PDB file of C-alpha atoms in Angstrom:
ATOM      1  CA  UNK Z   1      69.965 -43.438   7.669  1.00 34.00           C
ATOM      2  CA  UNK Z   2      67.331 -41.301   9.686  1.00 33.00           C
ATOM      3  CA  UNK Z   3      66.395 -42.015  13.271  1.00 36.00           C
ATOM      4  CA  UNK Z   4      62.706 -42.569  12.385  1.00 35.00           C
ATOM      5  CA  UNK Z   5      62.865 -46.161  13.512  1.00 39.00           C
ATOM      6  CA  UNK Z   6      64.535 -45.576  16.695  1.00 42.00           C
ATOM      7  CA  UNK Z   7      62.335 -46.890  19.584  1.00 44.00           C
ATOM      8  CA  UNK Z   8      60.812 -44.343  21.732  1.00 48.00           C
ATOM      9  CA  UNK Z   9      61.424 -44.661  25.495  1.00 46.00           C
ATOM     10  CA  UNK Z  10      59.517 -47.483  26.870  1.00 52.00           C
ATOM     11  CA  UNK Z  11      58.927 -49.179  23.534  1.00 69.00           C
ATOM     12  CA  UNK Z  12      59.149 -52.799  23.405  1.00 74.00           C
ATOM     13  CA  UNK Z  13      62.617 -54.404  22.607  1.00 93.00           C
ATOM     14  CA  UNK Z  14      62.774 -56.279  19.333  1.00 97.00           C
ATOM     15  CA  UNK Z  15      64.718 -59.458  18.528  1.00 98.00           C
ATOM     16  CA  UNK Z  16      65.081 -61.259  15.235  1.00 98.00           C
ATOM     17  CA  UNK Z  17      65.539 -64.844  14.719  1.00 98.00           C
ATOM     18  CA  UNK Z  18      67.178 -66.057  11.420  1.00 97.00           C
ATOM     19  CA  UNK Z  19      66.905 -69.822  10.810  1.00 95.00           C
ATOM     20  CA  UNK Z  20      69.841 -70.648   8.534  1.00 90.00           C
ATOM     21  CA  UNK Z  21      70.219 -74.358   9.137  1.00 76.00           C
ATOM     22  CA  UNK Z  22      68.869 -75.591   5.702  1.00 66.00           C
ATOM     23  CA  UNK Z  23      70.962 -77.086   2.904  1.00 59.00           C
ATOM     24  CA  UNK Z  24      69.240 -75.350  -0.048  1.00 53.00           C
ATOM     25  CA  UNK Z  25      69.129 -78.144  -2.399  1.00 48.00           C
ATOM     26  CA  UNK Z  26      67.460 -76.190  -5.159  1.00 51.00           C
ATOM     27  CA  UNK Z  27      70.603 -74.050  -5.409  1.00 53.00           C
ATOM     28  CA  UNK Z  28      72.630 -77.240  -6.219  1.00 52.00           C
ATOM     29  CA  UNK Z  29      75.612 -79.033  -4.316  1.00 53.00           C
ATOM     30  CA  UNK Z  30      77.938 -77.116  -2.246  1.00 55.00           C
ATOM     31  CA  UNK Z  31      77.662 -74.912   0.884  1.00 59.00           C
ATOM     32  CA  UNK Z  32      74.386 -74.532   2.742  1.00 64.00           C
ATOM     33  CA  UNK Z  33      72.220 -71.907   0.871  1.00 64.00           C
ATOM     34  CA  UNK Z  34      72.599 -69.268   3.610  1.00 70.00           C
ATOM     35  CA  UNK Z  35      76.518 -69.357   3.293  1.00 73.00           C
ATOM     36  CA  UNK Z  36      76.503 -68.974  -0.453  1.00 79.00           C
ATOM     37  CA  UNK Z  37      78.222 -65.806  -1.602  1.00 83.00           C
ATOM     38  CA  UNK Z  38      76.288 -62.905  -2.940  1.00 86.00           C
ATOM     39  CA  UNK Z  39      78.561 -60.064  -4.285  1.00 85.00           C
ATOM     40  CA  UNK Z  40      81.400 -61.859  -2.352  1.00 88.00           C
ATOM     41  CA  UNK Z  41      79.530 -61.876   0.928  1.00 90.00           C
ATOM     42  CA  UNK Z  42      77.552 -64.650   2.262  1.00 91.00           C
ATOM     43  CA  UNK Z  43      73.826 -64.397   1.954  1.00 92.00           C
ATOM     44  CA  UNK Z  44      73.486 -64.815   5.763  1.00 94.00           C
ATOM     45  CA  UNK Z  45      75.630 -61.749   6.390  1.00 95.00           C
ATOM     46  CA  UNK Z  46      73.426 -59.699   4.099  1.00 95.00           C
ATOM     47  CA  UNK Z  47      70.318 -60.987   5.899  1.00 96.00           C
ATOM     48  CA  UNK Z  48      71.809 -60.232   9.339  1.00 97.00           C
ATOM     49  CA  UNK Z  49      72.640 -56.745   8.168  1.00 96.00           C
ATOM     50  CA  UNK Z  50      69.134 -56.234   6.845  1.00 97.00           C
ATOM     51  CA  UNK Z  51      67.743 -56.981  10.289  1.00 97.00           C
ATOM     52  CA  UNK Z  52      70.305 -54.960  12.178  1.00 96.00           C
ATOM     53  CA  UNK Z  53      69.709 -52.064   9.787  1.00 96.00           C
ATOM     54  CA  UNK Z  54      66.590 -51.281  11.765  1.00 96.00           C
ATOM     55  CA  UNK Z  55      67.407 -49.318  14.789  1.00 94.00           C
ATOM     56  CA  UNK Z  56      64.488 -51.054  16.686  1.00 96.00           C
ATOM     57  CA  UNK Z  57      66.261 -54.412  16.532  1.00 97.00           C
ATOM     58  CA  UNK Z  58      68.597 -54.892  19.451  1.00 96.00           C
ATOM     59  CA  UNK Z  59      69.456 -58.528  19.126  1.00 97.00           C
ATOM     60  CA  UNK Z  60      69.707 -60.929  16.100  1.00 98.00           C
ATOM     61  CA  UNK Z  61      69.770 -64.654  16.832  1.00 98.00           C
ATOM     62  CA  UNK Z  62      71.205 -66.775  14.091  1.00 97.00           C
ATOM     63  CA  UNK Z  63      70.344 -70.455  14.034  1.00 96.00           C
ATOM     64  CA  UNK Z  64      73.117 -72.323  12.437  1.00 93.00           C
ATOM     65  CA  UNK Z  65      73.321 -75.932  10.978  1.00 89.00           C
ATOM     66  CA  UNK Z  66      73.408 -78.359  13.979  1.00 88.00           C
ATOM     67  CA  UNK Z  67      77.182 -79.002  13.473  1.00 88.00           C
ATOM     68  CA  UNK Z  68      78.165 -75.579  12.166  1.00 88.00           C
ATOM     69  CA  UNK Z  69      77.439 -73.031  14.932  1.00 92.00           C
ATOM     70  CA  UNK Z  70      81.216 -72.437  15.496  1.00 92.00           C
ATOM     71  CA  UNK Z  71      81.694 -71.830  11.642  1.00 91.00           C
ATOM     72  CA  UNK Z  72      78.772 -69.457  11.518  1.00 92.00           C
ATOM     73  CA  UNK Z  73      79.884 -67.509  14.470  1.00 93.00           C
ATOM     74  CA  UNK Z  74      83.448 -67.174  13.022  1.00 92.00           C
ATOM     75  CA  UNK Z  75      81.817 -65.983   9.702  1.00 91.00           C
ATOM     76  CA  UNK Z  76      79.815 -63.239  11.434  1.00 93.00           C
ATOM     77  CA  UNK Z  77      82.882 -62.264  13.495  1.00 92.00           C
ATOM     78  CA  UNK Z  78      84.870 -61.722  10.251  1.00 92.00           C
ATOM     79  CA  UNK Z  79      82.209 -59.255   8.743  1.00 91.00           C
ATOM     80  CA  UNK Z  80      81.513 -55.781   9.750  1.00 86.00           C
ATOM     81  CA  UNK Z  81      78.191 -55.664  11.699  1.00 89.00           C
ATOM     82  CA  UNK Z  82      76.393 -52.622  13.386  1.00 88.00           C
ATOM     83  CA  UNK Z  83      78.016 -52.218  16.949  1.00 88.00           C
ATOM     84  CA  UNK Z  84      74.543 -51.356  18.491  1.00 88.00           C
ATOM     85  CA  UNK Z  85      73.120 -54.589  17.766  1.00 93.00           C
ATOM     86  CA  UNK Z  86      74.029 -57.889  19.790  1.00 95.00           C
ATOM     87  CA  UNK Z  87      74.528 -61.168  17.823  1.00 96.00           C
ATOM     88  CA  UNK Z  88      73.999 -64.691  19.081  1.00 96.00           C
ATOM     89  CA  UNK Z  89      74.659 -67.980  17.275  1.00 96.00           C
ATOM     90  CA  UNK Z  90      72.865 -71.173  18.334  1.00 96.00           C
ATOM     91  CA  UNK Z  91      72.801 -74.639  16.624  1.00 94.00           C
ATOM     92  CA  UNK Z  92      69.532 -75.513  14.960  1.00 92.00           C
ATOM     93  CA  UNK Z  93      67.430 -78.573  14.599  1.00 91.00           C
ATOM     94  CA  UNK Z  94      66.319 -81.028  11.998  1.00 88.00           C
ATOM     95  CA  UNK Z  95      63.398 -78.974  10.756  1.00 90.00           C
ATOM     96  CA  UNK Z  96      62.831 -75.298  10.185  1.00 91.00           C
ATOM     97  CA  UNK Z  97      60.196 -75.359  12.984  1.00 92.00           C
ATOM     98  CA  UNK Z  98      62.556 -76.738  15.425  1.00 93.00           C
ATOM     99  CA  UNK Z  99      65.283 -74.299  14.448  1.00 94.00           C
ATOM    100  CA  UNK Z 100      62.951 -71.383  14.995  1.00 96.00           C
ATOM    101  CA  UNK Z 101      61.860 -72.701  18.404  1.00 95.00           C
ATOM    102  CA  UNK Z 102      65.615 -73.127  19.368  1.00 96.00           C
ATOM    103  CA  UNK Z 103      66.242 -69.526  18.201  1.00 97.00           C
ATOM    104  CA  UNK Z 104      63.300 -68.281  20.247  1.00 97.00           C
ATOM    105  CA  UNK Z 105      64.554 -70.062  23.238  1.00 96.00           C
ATOM    106  CA  UNK Z 106      67.828 -68.118  23.009  1.00 97.00           C
ATOM    107  CA  UNK Z 107      66.070 -64.788  23.101  1.00 97.00           C
ATOM    108  CA  UNK Z 108      66.546 -63.451  26.607  1.00 95.00           C
ATOM    109  CA  UNK Z 109      63.666 -61.900  28.666  1.00 93.00           C
ATOM    110  CA  UNK Z 110      62.857 -58.308  27.856  1.00 93.00           C
ATOM    111  CA  UNK Z 111      62.463 -58.734  24.080  1.00 97.00           C
ATOM    112  CA  UNK Z 112      58.610 -58.530  23.819  1.00 96.00           C
ATOM    113  CA  UNK Z 113      58.571 -58.505  19.920  1.00 98.00           C
ATOM    114  CA  UNK Z 114      60.315 -61.088  18.003  1.00 98.00           C
ATOM    115  CA  UNK Z 115      60.819 -61.174  14.103  1.00 98.00           C
ATOM    116  CA  UNK Z 116      61.453 -64.410  12.266  1.00 98.00           C
ATOM    117  CA  UNK Z 117      63.320 -63.823   8.920  1.00 98.00           C
ATOM    118  CA  UNK Z 118      64.482 -66.192   6.242  1.00 95.00           C
ATOM    119  CA  UNK Z 119      68.213 -66.125   5.668  1.00 94.00           C
ATOM    120  CA  UNK Z 120      67.364 -66.616   1.967  1.00 93.00           C
ATOM    121  CA  UNK Z 121      65.764 -63.216   1.803  1.00 96.00           C
ATOM    122  CA  UNK Z 122      69.039 -61.277   2.140  1.00 96.00           C
ATOM    123  CA  UNK Z 123      67.827 -57.797   0.493  1.00 97.00           C
ATOM    124  CA  UNK Z 124      64.658 -56.875   2.491  1.00 98.00           C
ATOM    125  CA  UNK Z 125      64.736 -53.068   2.779  1.00 97.00           C
ATOM    126  CA  UNK Z 126      64.779 -51.651   6.318  1.00 97.00           C
ATOM    127  CA  UNK Z 127      61.499 -49.832   5.601  1.00 97.00           C
ATOM    128  CA  UNK Z 128      59.797 -53.172   5.344  1.00 98.00           C
ATOM    129  CA  UNK Z 129      61.397 -54.466   8.627  1.00 98.00           C
ATOM    130  CA  UNK Z 130      60.272 -51.291  10.399  1.00 98.00           C
ATOM    131  CA  UNK Z 131      56.613 -51.535   9.017  1.00 98.00           C
ATOM    132  CA  UNK Z 132      56.364 -54.963  10.424  1.00 98.00           C
ATOM    133  CA  UNK Z 133      57.647 -53.792  13.832  1.00 98.00           C
ATOM    134  CA  UNK Z 134      55.445 -50.820  13.845  1.00 97.00           C
ATOM    135  CA  UNK Z 135      52.381 -52.964  13.151  1.00 98.00           C
ATOM    136  CA  UNK Z 136      53.277 -55.114  16.135  1.00 98.00           C
ATOM    137  CA  UNK Z 137      53.816 -52.179  18.470  1.00 97.00           C
ATOM    138  CA  UNK Z 138      50.371 -50.772  17.393  1.00 97.00           C
ATOM    139  CA  UNK Z 139      48.722 -53.959  18.793  1.00 97.00           C
ATOM    140  CA  UNK Z 140      48.866 -56.701  16.132  1.00 98.00           C
ATOM    141  CA  UNK Z 141      49.863 -60.002  17.598  1.00 98.00           C
ATOM    142  CA  UNK Z 142      51.136 -61.435  14.162  1.00 98.00           C
ATOM    143  CA  UNK Z 143      52.259 -59.574  11.128  1.00 98.00           C
ATOM    144  CA  UNK Z 144      53.534 -60.600   7.676  1.00 98.00           C
ATOM    145  CA  UNK Z 145      54.795 -58.501   4.835  1.00 98.00           C
ATOM    146  CA  UNK Z 146      53.138 -59.367   1.518  1.00 98.00           C
ATOM    147  CA  UNK Z 147      52.688 -58.492  -2.147  1.00 98.00           C
ATOM    148  CA  UNK Z 148      49.778 -58.772  -4.441  1.00 96.00           C
ATOM    149  CA  UNK Z 149      50.151 -61.509  -7.146  1.00 95.00           C
ATOM    150  CA  UNK Z 150      51.136 -60.625 -10.599  1.00 93.00           C
ATOM    151  CA  UNK Z 151      50.179 -64.066 -12.139  1.00 94.00           C
ATOM    152  CA  UNK Z 152      46.872 -65.679 -12.355  1.00 95.00           C
ATOM    153  CA  UNK Z 153      46.767 -68.586 -10.011  1.00 95.00           C
ATOM    154  CA  UNK Z 154      45.037 -72.012 -10.793  1.00 96.00           C
ATOM    155  CA  UNK Z 155      44.144 -74.655  -8.270  1.00 96.00           C
ATOM    156  CA  UNK Z 156      44.809 -78.073  -9.841  1.00 96.00           C
ATOM    157  CA  UNK Z 157      44.662 -81.699  -9.084  1.00 96.00           C
ATOM    158  CA  UNK Z 158      48.191 -82.695  -8.641  1.00 95.00           C
ATOM    159  CA  UNK Z 159      49.392 -85.358 -11.116  1.00 94.00           C
ATOM    160  CA  UNK Z 160      50.217 -88.787 -10.034  1.00 92.00           C
ATOM    161  CA  UNK Z 161      53.173 -88.862 -12.215  1.00 93.00           C
ATOM    162  CA  UNK Z 162      55.408 -85.631 -12.191  1.00 91.00           C
ATOM    163  CA  UNK Z 163      55.241 -83.745 -15.444  1.00 91.00           C
ATOM    164  CA  UNK Z 164      52.038 -85.065 -16.602  1.00 95.00           C
ATOM    165  CA  UNK Z 165      49.021 -82.778 -17.293  1.00 95.00           C
ATOM    166  CA  UNK Z 166      47.055 -81.666 -14.192  1.00 96.00           C
ATOM    167  CA  UNK Z 167      43.337 -80.881 -14.295  1.00 96.00           C
ATOM    168  CA  UNK Z 168      42.387 -77.280 -13.284  1.00 97.00           C
ATOM    169  CA  UNK Z 169      39.899 -77.345 -10.367  1.00 97.00           C
ATOM    170  CA  UNK Z 170      39.418 -73.581  -9.797  1.00 97.00           C
ATOM    171  CA  UNK Z 171      40.801 -70.092 -10.510  1.00 96.00           C
ATOM    172  CA  UNK Z 172      40.965 -68.042  -7.265  1.00 95.00           C
ATOM    173  CA  UNK Z 173      40.471 -64.367  -7.321  1.00 94.00           C
ATOM    174  CA  UNK Z 174      43.840 -62.647  -7.062  1.00 93.00           C
ATOM    175  CA  UNK Z 175      42.330 -59.856  -5.279  1.00 93.00           C
ATOM    176  CA  UNK Z 176      42.192 -61.963  -2.205  1.00 94.00           C
ATOM    177  CA  UNK Z 177      45.601 -63.465  -2.588  1.00 96.00           C
ATOM    178  CA  UNK Z 178      49.124 -62.298  -1.296  1.00 97.00           C
ATOM    179  CA  UNK Z 179      52.666 -63.514  -1.643  1.00 96.00           C
ATOM    180  CA  UNK Z 180      54.013 -63.682   1.769  1.00 97.00           C
ATOM    181  CA  UNK Z 181      57.545 -62.557   2.623  1.00 98.00           C
ATOM    182  CA  UNK Z 182      59.725 -62.167   5.701  1.00 98.00           C
ATOM    183  CA  UNK Z 183      60.394 -60.856   8.413  1.00 98.00           C
ATOM    184  CA  UNK Z 184      57.226 -61.967  10.049  1.00 98.00           C
ATOM    185  CA  UNK Z 185      56.673 -60.035  13.445  1.00 98.00           C
ATOM    186  CA  UNK Z 186      55.082 -61.445  16.592  1.00 98.00           C
ATOM    187  CA  UNK Z 187      54.078 -60.470  20.036  1.00 97.00           C
ATOM    188  CA  UNK Z 188      56.624 -62.948  21.826  1.00 97.00           C
ATOM    189  CA  UNK Z 189      54.173 -64.603  23.965  1.00 97.00           C
ATOM    190  CA  UNK Z 190      51.865 -65.437  21.035  1.00 97.00           C
ATOM    191  CA  UNK Z 191      54.792 -66.934  19.138  1.00 97.00           C
ATOM    192  CA  UNK Z 192      55.910 -68.984  22.009  1.00 97.00           C
ATOM    193  CA  UNK Z 193      52.463 -70.336  22.531  1.00 97.00           C
ATOM    194  CA  UNK Z 194      52.307 -71.326  18.912  1.00 97.00           C
ATOM    195  CA  UNK Z 195      55.541 -73.189  19.083  1.00 95.00           C
ATOM    196  CA  UNK Z 196      54.388 -74.981  22.307  1.00 95.00           C
ATOM    197  CA  UNK Z 197      50.908 -75.966  20.911  1.00 95.00           C
ATOM    198  CA  UNK Z 198      51.254 -76.520  17.176  1.00 93.00           C
ATOM    199  CA  UNK Z 199      52.816 -79.786  16.040  1.00 85.00           C
ATOM    200  CA  UNK Z 200      51.811 -79.874  12.356  1.00 84.00           C
ATOM    201  CA  UNK Z 201      54.662 -79.269   9.751  1.00 81.00           C
ATOM    202  CA  UNK Z 202      54.060 -75.715   8.589  1.00 84.00           C
ATOM    203  CA  UNK Z 203      56.071 -73.564   6.121  1.00 84.00           C
ATOM    204  CA  UNK Z 204      55.883 -70.310   8.119  1.00 92.00           C
ATOM    205  CA  UNK Z 205      55.376 -69.207  11.692  1.00 96.00           C
ATOM    206  CA  UNK Z 206      52.294 -67.074  10.804  1.00 97.00           C
ATOM    207  CA  UNK Z 207      50.473 -70.309   9.830  1.00 96.00           C
ATOM    208  CA  UNK Z 208      51.130 -71.678  13.370  1.00 96.00           C
ATOM    209  CA  UNK Z 209      49.795 -68.622  14.910  1.00 97.00           C
ATOM    210  CA  UNK Z 210      46.688 -68.819  12.684  1.00 96.00           C
ATOM    211  CA  UNK Z 211      46.018 -72.310  14.089  1.00 95.00           C
ATOM    212  CA  UNK Z 212      45.776 -70.765  17.492  1.00 96.00           C
ATOM    213  CA  UNK Z 213      42.782 -68.690  16.127  1.00 96.00           C
ATOM    214  CA  UNK Z 214      44.790 -65.433  16.400  1.00 97.00           C
ATOM    215  CA  UNK Z 215      44.510 -62.979  13.722  1.00 97.00           C
ATOM    216  CA  UNK Z 216      47.476 -62.379  11.409  1.00 98.00           C
ATOM    217  CA  UNK Z 217      47.603 -59.054   9.485  1.00 98.00           C
ATOM    218  CA  UNK Z 218      49.363 -58.031   6.327  1.00 98.00           C
ATOM    219  CA  UNK Z 219      51.535 -54.982   5.732  1.00 98.00           C
ATOM    220  CA  UNK Z 220      53.009 -54.119   2.388  1.00 98.00           C
ATOM    221  CA  UNK Z 221      55.980 -56.162   1.331  1.00 98.00           C
ATOM    222  CA  UNK Z 222      58.779 -55.178  -1.150  1.00 98.00           C
ATOM    223  CA  UNK Z 223      59.783 -56.598  -4.541  1.00 97.00           C
ATOM    224  CA  UNK Z 224      63.405 -56.668  -3.233  1.00 97.00           C
ATOM    225  CA  UNK Z 225      62.537 -59.080  -0.257  1.00 97.00           C
ATOM    226  CA  UNK Z 226      62.281 -62.127  -2.689  1.00 96.00           C
ATOM    227  CA  UNK Z 227      63.620 -65.498  -1.766  1.00 95.00           C
ATOM    228  CA  UNK Z 228      66.851 -66.762  -3.342  1.00 93.00           C
ATOM    229  CA  UNK Z 229      66.011 -70.296  -4.062  1.00 88.00           C
ATOM    230  CA  UNK Z 230      67.238 -70.912  -7.626  1.00 87.00           C
ATOM    231  CA  UNK Z 231      70.441 -70.047  -9.414  1.00 87.00           C
ATOM    232  CA  UNK Z 232      68.472 -67.501 -11.386  1.00 92.00           C
ATOM    233  CA  UNK Z 233      67.609 -65.689  -8.102  1.00 93.00           C
ATOM    234  CA  UNK Z 234      71.211 -65.167  -7.396  1.00 91.00           C
ATOM    235  CA  UNK Z 235      71.644 -63.309 -10.683  1.00 93.00           C
ATOM    236  CA  UNK Z 236      68.744 -61.178  -9.782  1.00 95.00           C
ATOM    237  CA  UNK Z 237      70.054 -60.585  -6.145  1.00 95.00           C
ATOM    238  CA  UNK Z 238      73.451 -59.496  -7.760  1.00 94.00           C
ATOM    239  CA  UNK Z 239      71.601 -57.044 -10.089  1.00 95.00           C
ATOM    240  CA  UNK Z 240      69.744 -55.442  -7.054  1.00 95.00           C
ATOM    241  CA  UNK Z 241      72.945 -55.047  -5.162  1.00 93.00           C
ATOM    242  CA  UNK Z 242      74.502 -53.439  -8.314  1.00 92.00           C
ATOM    243  CA  UNK Z 243      71.755 -50.961  -8.513  1.00 91.00           C
ATOM    244  CA  UNK Z 244      71.932 -50.059  -4.915  1.00 89.00           C
ATOM    245  CA  UNK Z 245      75.699 -49.519  -5.216  1.00 87.00           C
ATOM    246  CA  UNK Z 246      75.010 -47.318  -8.147  1.00 86.00           C
ATOM    247  CA  UNK Z 247      72.262 -45.296  -6.311  1.00 83.00           C
ATOM    248  CA  UNK Z 248      74.331 -45.074  -3.149  1.00 77.00           C
ATOM    249  CA  UNK Z 249      77.310 -43.842  -5.068  1.00 60.00           C
ATOM    250  CA  UNK Z 250      79.863 -46.551  -3.946  1.00 50.00           C
TER     251      UNK Z 250
END
């Protein structure tokens, strides 16, 4: 890998927080989603390696299930991880939002940029990680990678009974819509303020920052940064890894 992403002297240090405390019910019973194997290696390990692949990231904080921090630490210790990156495991909370806050609390002073990355997005390319970091370093306080939508989207009135027909209310223009991915990158002070201020249940940290009135900007995402949520996603992820092995010659 080239040294393009190596931070220049005086560049802000970057930490990545990976909340991995969820159960992943849509993948079915068994181990928590982040610990499911992908090509023989837990998804969480793939996600940690994806963050550490960026030479700008000097610390990765993994937020484990509340009763599983020791297990997750042992798991990471048993897999090869880049020596230039420090790794910390902390127990998480009852919600994703609480888990991110606990991970953020574990980031020591000196890391002025914080990435928040879904453990269920194990294959995000390093170029996407670096693009997010570069945008924050250039002055953005909150950055998300995102892709244009391929499908037409309909706004509907949700059915009172699941499975029944739903009336269409509107057809938003796809030109103004994006499918958001991770890692999301933040000026640390802004993210801390968001977690101290916003109490609404939100699906991502950028939404919390938006509620502060702070502008969030988008950089190009990548098709391989998809979220592994359903069994079919595991099949697709295995195919991506197989293609990578073929292209990399091993």
